[in-house]
Amino acid sequence: MSQRFVVTPAASGAGDAGPITEGGGSQYPGPGRAPGPDPAGAPETPRVDALPILRYCREPSRYGDGNPRENSPFISHTDVDQESFLEGKNMALFEEEMDSNPMVSSLLNKLANYTNLSQGVVEHEEHEEDSKRREVKSPRMGTCIGVYLPCLQNILGVILFLRLTWIVGAAGVLESFLIVSMCCICTMLTAISMSAIATNGVVPAGGSYYMISRSLGPEFGGAVGLCFYLGTTFAGAMYILGTIEIFLTYISPSAAIVQAETAEGEAAAMLHNMRVYGTCTLALMAMVVFVGVKYVNKLALVFLACVVLSILSIYAGVIKSAFDPPDVPVCLLGNRTLSRRGFDVCAKFHVANNGTVPTALWGLFCNTSMPNATCDEYFVQNNLTEIQGIPGVASGVLLDNLWSTYADKGALVERRGSPSVSVLEESRTSGLPYVLTDIMTYFTMLVGIYFPSVTGIMAGSNRSGDLRDAQKSIPTGTILAIVTTSFIYLSCIVLFGACIEGVVLRDKFGEALQGKLVIGMLAWPSPWVIVIGSFFSTCGAGLQSLTGAPRLLQAIARDGIIPFLQVFGHGKANGEPTWALLLTALICETGVLIASLDSVAPILSMFFLMCYMFVNLACAVQTLLRTPNWRPRFRYYHWALSFLGMSLCLALMFICSWYYALVAMLIAGCIYKYIEYRGAEKEWGDGIRGLSLNAAHYALLRVEHGPPHTKNWRPQVLVMLSLDEEQRVKHPRLLSLTAQLKAGKGLTIVGSVLEGTYLDKHTEAQRAEENIRSLMGVEKTKGFCQLVVSSSLRDGMSHLIQSAGLGGMRHNTVLMAWPESWKQEDNTFSWKNFVETVRDTTAAQQALLVAKNVDLFPQNQERFSDGDIDVWWVVHDGGLLMLLPFLLRQHKVWRKCRMRIFTVAQVDDNSIQMKKDLQMFLYHLRISAEVEVVEMVESDISAFTYEKTLLMEQRSQMLKQMQLSKTEQEREAQLIHDRNTASHAVVVTRTQAPSTPDKVQMTWTKEKLIAEKYKNKEPGVSGFKDLFSLKPNQSNVRRMHTAVKLNGVVLSRSRGAQLVLLNMPGPPRNRQGDENYMEFLEVLTEGLDRVLLVRGSGREVVTIYS
């Protein structure tokens, strides 16, 4: 339920007390009250982070003048000597805000200490343990070592060595080419989306889980993160089963523990052996990971070398087969392939001792070894032939292998085109030495078995913390790895079909080759190169899966989004995830107990495909939302590609196995609902929150839980319009600026105030609202209109600031025009209303934009073909100064303007280092701008500054002590303004130090003074004699000195700029100096055409993180 309190001034006066918070306490300190954050709303003291920037956009607000503000990583909370810090006169205008708004020099000094994020399982935004942070070493890994080779190692694996030849034999070259192409296109589209997300800021340790969760929210992040964890765990089981299959089938078949008594029991005995050896291997690997994970990482290059050597040996064997094919005889009975495990000679009889005797093959098909024995009918009717299993690449066998040869379980492996005499009734096929298919083959099943061979594209993003330039290396290395492996897979399909006989390709376990690995027989120089290489590569892949999966689970557990998993966030003293490793081993054991690599592969395909699907969804959502934080350096992406990749992933899930796909989606859905109802509340600036802003009731309830995350922050603008006597808008260009800033995105509320009572003014209010809506249509400003009728202009504006919007759809920025005629007392929008509005926005923690000379701002139809948008960054108050030019340049009016950022350096600052740090800061923000550091050298306060301050204070004192008539007030104010303008023009044009200005000629004569004395007998009038001996206040002199010097510096560099953005100093805490505050702002912006004064809300609005 939405709740709101509106502060209304009491009858005694609007300025007697500050605004009251919901809890009843004063939120704005009085003159005698020390500034500081509200104790009730202040968060716990944050732990010391490894990097100051880690507190970016995380903690609740702290505001220096008593209002809660978001804690900035660039605001130092250490005690400094304020007196020595403020001894300089250049920044006196901002001295009261230095405790909350730091100088740019100190901000960049802290940024200079930023290197990169430490690689580990501790998530960068929330540190759960108060352990000592180790010194962060600068990352040195480039694209090849850090991304390309790890991706290559993870993609090329067990399926290539154990199943690719069988897939080519069953599906044929053409359909196999289609299977591989679909899977590679899916991973390529996912890699493009992943590259966009990974280059949108710094991606800490956590890889794909971090990207998905921070892009789609904790619910999707937790669900998909667990699916990715389960996929990685089952991948470990698949690699272990592949290792055992290589060992028991091709290295040491005699090592089998369970022996089959009959031929029918061989398959079951093999599964039992796989379970026994797999369990032992899993326990051994888990112990290795538990004791010495560093050795696993050191052996990674050894495992990669095995993969590379194995692939090179395959290509070498293909080349050799062109002119010297290997001798690999295959025995056929008719067109049926025979298993060559129980005989050597492919013949019914052979010559021995000058006679013919039956061979061992005769004894397998006949009841006795005698020539007159009863034999199998098919054996009798058909001849035995011996063909070459690998005829070579030049044999033309490719044409025979183009088309698919799917078969049912237990079907005979037959060679098409070979002569065969069929028999009517088969006596028996079981027990005979035929090569049979162990499982039924069809297209979709082969897709599910093959897809795990293209997974592993996340290896680069998982190592982002160790990369020298992650935003460059991740896209380049990942895409190159996919291109390389796709070429390897596609070329291997063609080469296998061109070199190997079809019956050998369909022989999964090499039974026709005496139990040898088919791909090994093609390799050169020896089949053992492939056997040993594939054994160690699969073993290493299993170790890496058991190393990565527990850390992924630990990262999910430490995020706190799934309460029952929090126990798995703990580990050993060095951070190793002990409990997570135990759970991973148990889940992996379930995959090992399945014991069939062909059955485990589709399971992990489901989980990986779901993970890839949501990576594509995250990129598509972020692209369509166009949040200001979405600024990836990888430019070759599009939301249509992301949707295509997401659709292809979903299609592949159901192609592989529709029931597995439904189960996986059901698991993810249950986790999603669990996190939604029981999980901890997290705000990560995700895209789902951005989408929910466009939903009605549900979205309003969701976003009302707290302020939006920094990454989702955009100006939600309340535009304050002034109306003339006919209820028409005075400054329509203010709406043009709003449209250019918002471009239809986010919330825009156009507000205005009519003085009077609603019963008397409701007709005028309706007419004014119609005029505003009509102007909004002309200016193409998409938003809402809210007009308030109030007894005073001051109260109406305060009510608008407090109550505009609904629920979470509330404004965070107020845009208003500068009161050009603020010195005229008959102006309805006087300087008092302006200053109090500034105070209201500060108390409400809202940003304030003040457009000076707003009538000179461009309309939406205008185009700037050239020019600059100059940002003068004096103090850091949340980064709004950086964000506004970026948003303006999205509009076609400002698109061709360049962005320049100027910052001010003091005497003790290193200007060169400040420029380098600022350039690095903008690089991490993904904002392109020219950078210039302006040095303001300490100088004496000029006579012009003294004179200008003296005239300002004389005017203020005269208007207070003398009750002048209205006409004389205007004349006196005009004279002083003319003198100020003329004197300032003289000073600007001088090239040397200015001389003492001429004496000011006051309009008051002795006769006027005596007459006024007799007219008004008030004791305060006697103080007028002291006006001519008045000495200016030193604080006002220093503030005027800052305004004059800053104005001179800005004019010297930004006089020709199309727009100047400048920090707006806050009003004085002592309300007696409000009229002087207006004069300071007038002097600060004098001589500039278009000025946008910016006063941030105090919370961070830009972030370097993804």
XYZ file of N, CA, C and O in Angstrom, residues 802-859:
232
model
N 6.484 17.463 -2.998
C 6.248 16.376 -2.041
C 5.319 15.292 -2.576
O 5.512 14.112 -2.287
N 4.305 15.674 -3.354
C 3.213 14.737 -3.631
C 3.058 14.350 -5.085
O 2.187 13.544 -5.400
N 3.848 14.882 -5.998
C 3.689 14.514 -7.402
C 4.064 13.051 -7.619
O 4.985 12.532 -6.987
N 3.347 12.388 -8.499
C 3.611 10.991 -8.786
C 2.730 10.065 -7.979
O 1.879 10.491 -7.186
N 2.922 8.763 -8.195
C 2.118 7.750 -7.517
C 2.978 6.547 -7.211
O 3.579 5.960 -8.118
N 3.054 6.185 -5.947
C 3.811 5.001 -5.560
C 5.263 5.111 -5.968
O 5.962 6.071 -5.640
N 5.707 4.104 -6.707
C 7.073 4.130 -7.185
C 7.286 5.060 -8.357
O 8.425 5.384 -8.700
N 6.201 5.474 -9.017
C 6.317 6.390 -10.153
C 6.358 7.822 -9.635
O 5.415 8.597 -9.791
N 7.453 8.160 -9.019
C 7.641 9.499 -8.484
C 8.854 10.134 -9.133
O 9.762 9.452 -9.595
N 8.834 11.442 -9.147
C 9.952 12.158 -9.761
C 11.151 12.144 -8.814
O 11.004 12.066 -7.593
N 12.338 12.226 -9.400
C 13.569 12.363 -8.629
C 14.367 13.598 -9.031
O 15.444 13.836 -8.502
N 13.853 14.338 -9.999
C 14.545 15.514 -10.514
C 13.522 16.618 -10.745
O 12.427 16.344 -11.268
N 13.877 17.824 -10.367
C 13.026 18.998 -10.596
C 13.731 19.894 -11.608
O 14.903 20.226 -11.445
N 12.999 20.263 -12.647
C 13.527 21.147 -13.695
C 12.743 22.445 -13.668
O 11.509 22.436 -13.728
N 13.436 23.550 -13.590
C 12.777 24.857 -13.526
C 13.643 25.894 -14.232
O 14.831 25.665 -14.501
N 13.032 27.009 -14.538
C 13.737 28.097 -15.200
C 14.275 29.072 -14.166
O 13.713 29.254 -13.078
N 15.397 29.698 -14.507
C 15.988 30.724 -13.647
C 15.113 31.979 -13.671
O 14.710 32.443 -14.736
N 14.808 32.537 -12.493
C 14.005 33.774 -12.455
C 14.823 34.968 -12.948
O 15.625 35.532 -12.199
N 14.631 35.325 -14.214
C 15.459 36.370 -14.811
C 15.297 37.709 -14.104
O 16.256 38.456 -13.922
N 14.070 38.036 -13.698
C 13.815 39.333 -13.037
C 13.663 39.145 -11.542
O 12.721 39.643 -10.928
N 14.589 38.459 -10.953
C 14.466 38.148 -9.524
C 14.680 39.372 -8.646
O 14.291 39.384 -7.475
N 15.281 40.416 -9.187
C 15.530 41.611 -8.373
C 14.308 42.514 -8.268
O 14.310 43.447 -7.470
N 13.287 42.242 -9.064
C 12.075 43.044 -9.001
C 11.123 42.445 -7.975
O 10.748 41.289 -8.074
N 10.727 43.297 -7.015
C 9.925 42.787 -5.906
C 8.511 42.423 -6.328
O 7.831 41.681 -5.642
N 8.029 42.985 -7.455
C 6.659 42.655 -7.864
C 6.591 41.367 -8.668
O 5.534 40.979 -9.151
N 7.733 40.704 -8.853
C 7.748 39.444 -9.593
C 7.128 38.348 -8.734
O 7.507 38.147 -7.576
N 6.146 37.643 -9.321
C 5.461 36.602 -8.535
C 6.398 35.462 -8.167
O 6.251 34.834 -7.123
N 7.362 35.203 -9.036
C 8.343 34.154 -8.731
C 9.615 34.828 -8.225
O 10.610 34.916 -8.916
N 9.571 35.296 -7.029
C 10.667 36.082 -6.481
C 11.807 35.183 -6.055
O 11.716 33.958 -6.080
N 12.892 35.835 -5.668
C 14.055 35.050 -5.262
C 13.798 34.241 -4.005
O 14.391 33.192 -3.802
N 12.883 34.705 -3.169
C 12.578 33.933 -1.964
C 11.940 32.594 -2.331
O 12.283 31.555 -1.767
N 10.992 32.609 -3.275
C 10.376 31.353 -3.704
C 11.404 30.415 -4.330
O 11.377 29.206 -4.120
N 12.303 31.000 -5.108
C 13.324 30.184 -5.769
C 14.230 29.501 -4.752
O 14.474 28.290 -4.829
N 14.728 30.268 -3.787
C 15.653 29.701 -2.802
C 14.953 28.659 -1.948
O 15.519 27.599 -1.639
N 13.709 28.916 -1.567
C 12.988 27.922 -0.769
C 12.707 26.657 -1.579
O 12.692 25.558 -1.035
N 12.489 26.782 -2.900
C 12.305 25.602 -3.741
C 13.583 24.773 -3.800
O 13.547 23.536 -3.777
N 14.723 25.457 -3.874
C 16.001 24.741 -3.844
C 16.129 23.963 -2.548
O 16.556 22.802 -2.536
N 15.738 24.590 -1.442
C 15.825 23.887 -0.145
C 14.859 22.705 -0.100
O 15.170 21.661 0.482
N 13.682 22.863 -0.694
C 12.717 21.762 -0.694
C 13.247 20.556 -1.464
O 13.098 19.407 -1.032
N 13.839 20.786 -2.615
C 14.382 19.658 -3.389
C 15.519 18.971 -2.647
O 15.644 17.747 -2.695
N 16.327 19.766 -1.937
C 17.407 19.162 -1.155
C 16.852 18.299 -0.034
O 17.317 17.189 0.217
N 15.833 18.827 0.663
C 15.236 18.058 1.758
C 14.561 16.794 1.250
O 14.537 15.775 1.938
N 14.009 16.838 0.039
C 13.324 15.677 -0.534
C 14.281 14.730 -1.244
O 13.825 13.766 -1.869
N 15.591 14.997 -1.164
C 16.611 14.172 -1.824
C 16.347 14.057 -3.322
O 16.401 12.983 -3.911
N 16.049 15.164 -3.941
C 15.781 15.207 -5.368
C 16.810 16.097 -6.055
O 17.269 17.084 -5.484
N 17.147 15.744 -7.277
C 18.059 16.563 -8.056
C 17.335 17.793 -8.579
O 16.107 17.797 -8.742
N 18.104 18.837 -8.851
C 17.526 20.094 -9.322
C 18.301 20.553 -10.551
O 19.529 20.622 -10.535
N 17.562 20.863 -11.607
C 18.130 21.421 -12.833
C 17.529 22.802 -13.048
O 16.290 22.933 -13.097
N 18.369 23.800 -13.157
C 17.913 25.175 -13.357
C 18.456 25.650 -14.698
O 19.681 25.727 -14.895
N 17.554 25.935 -15.631
C 17.936 26.396 -16.962
C 17.931 27.919 -16.975
O 16.875 28.539 -16.805
N 19.101 28.505 -17.179
C 19.209 29.956 -17.272
C 19.237 30.361 -18.743
O 19.859 29.690 -19.569
N 18.562 31.463 -19.021
C 18.354 31.890 -20.415
C 17.647 30.791 -21.195
O 18.047 30.419 -22.303
N 16.576 30.270 -20.612
C 15.916 29.104 -21.183
C 15.297 29.422 -22.538
O 15.135 28.534 -23.377
N 14.953 30.688 -22.793
C 14.356 31.032 -24.079
C 15.353 30.929 -25.232
O 14.950 30.951 -26.400
N 16.641 30.822 -24.910
C 17.656 30.642 -25.945
C 17.920 29.176 -26.246
O 18.704 28.865 -27.150
N 17.301 28.275 -25.502
C 17.513 26.846 -25.731
C 16.851 26.428 -27.044
O 15.850 27.016 -27.467
N 17.382 25.379 -27.710
C 16.843 24.997 -29.026
C 15.500 24.294 -28.922
O 15.190 23.645 -27.913
N 14.721 24.435 -29.992
C 13.496 23.666 -30.113
C 13.812 22.274 -30.648
O 14.925 21.992 -31.101
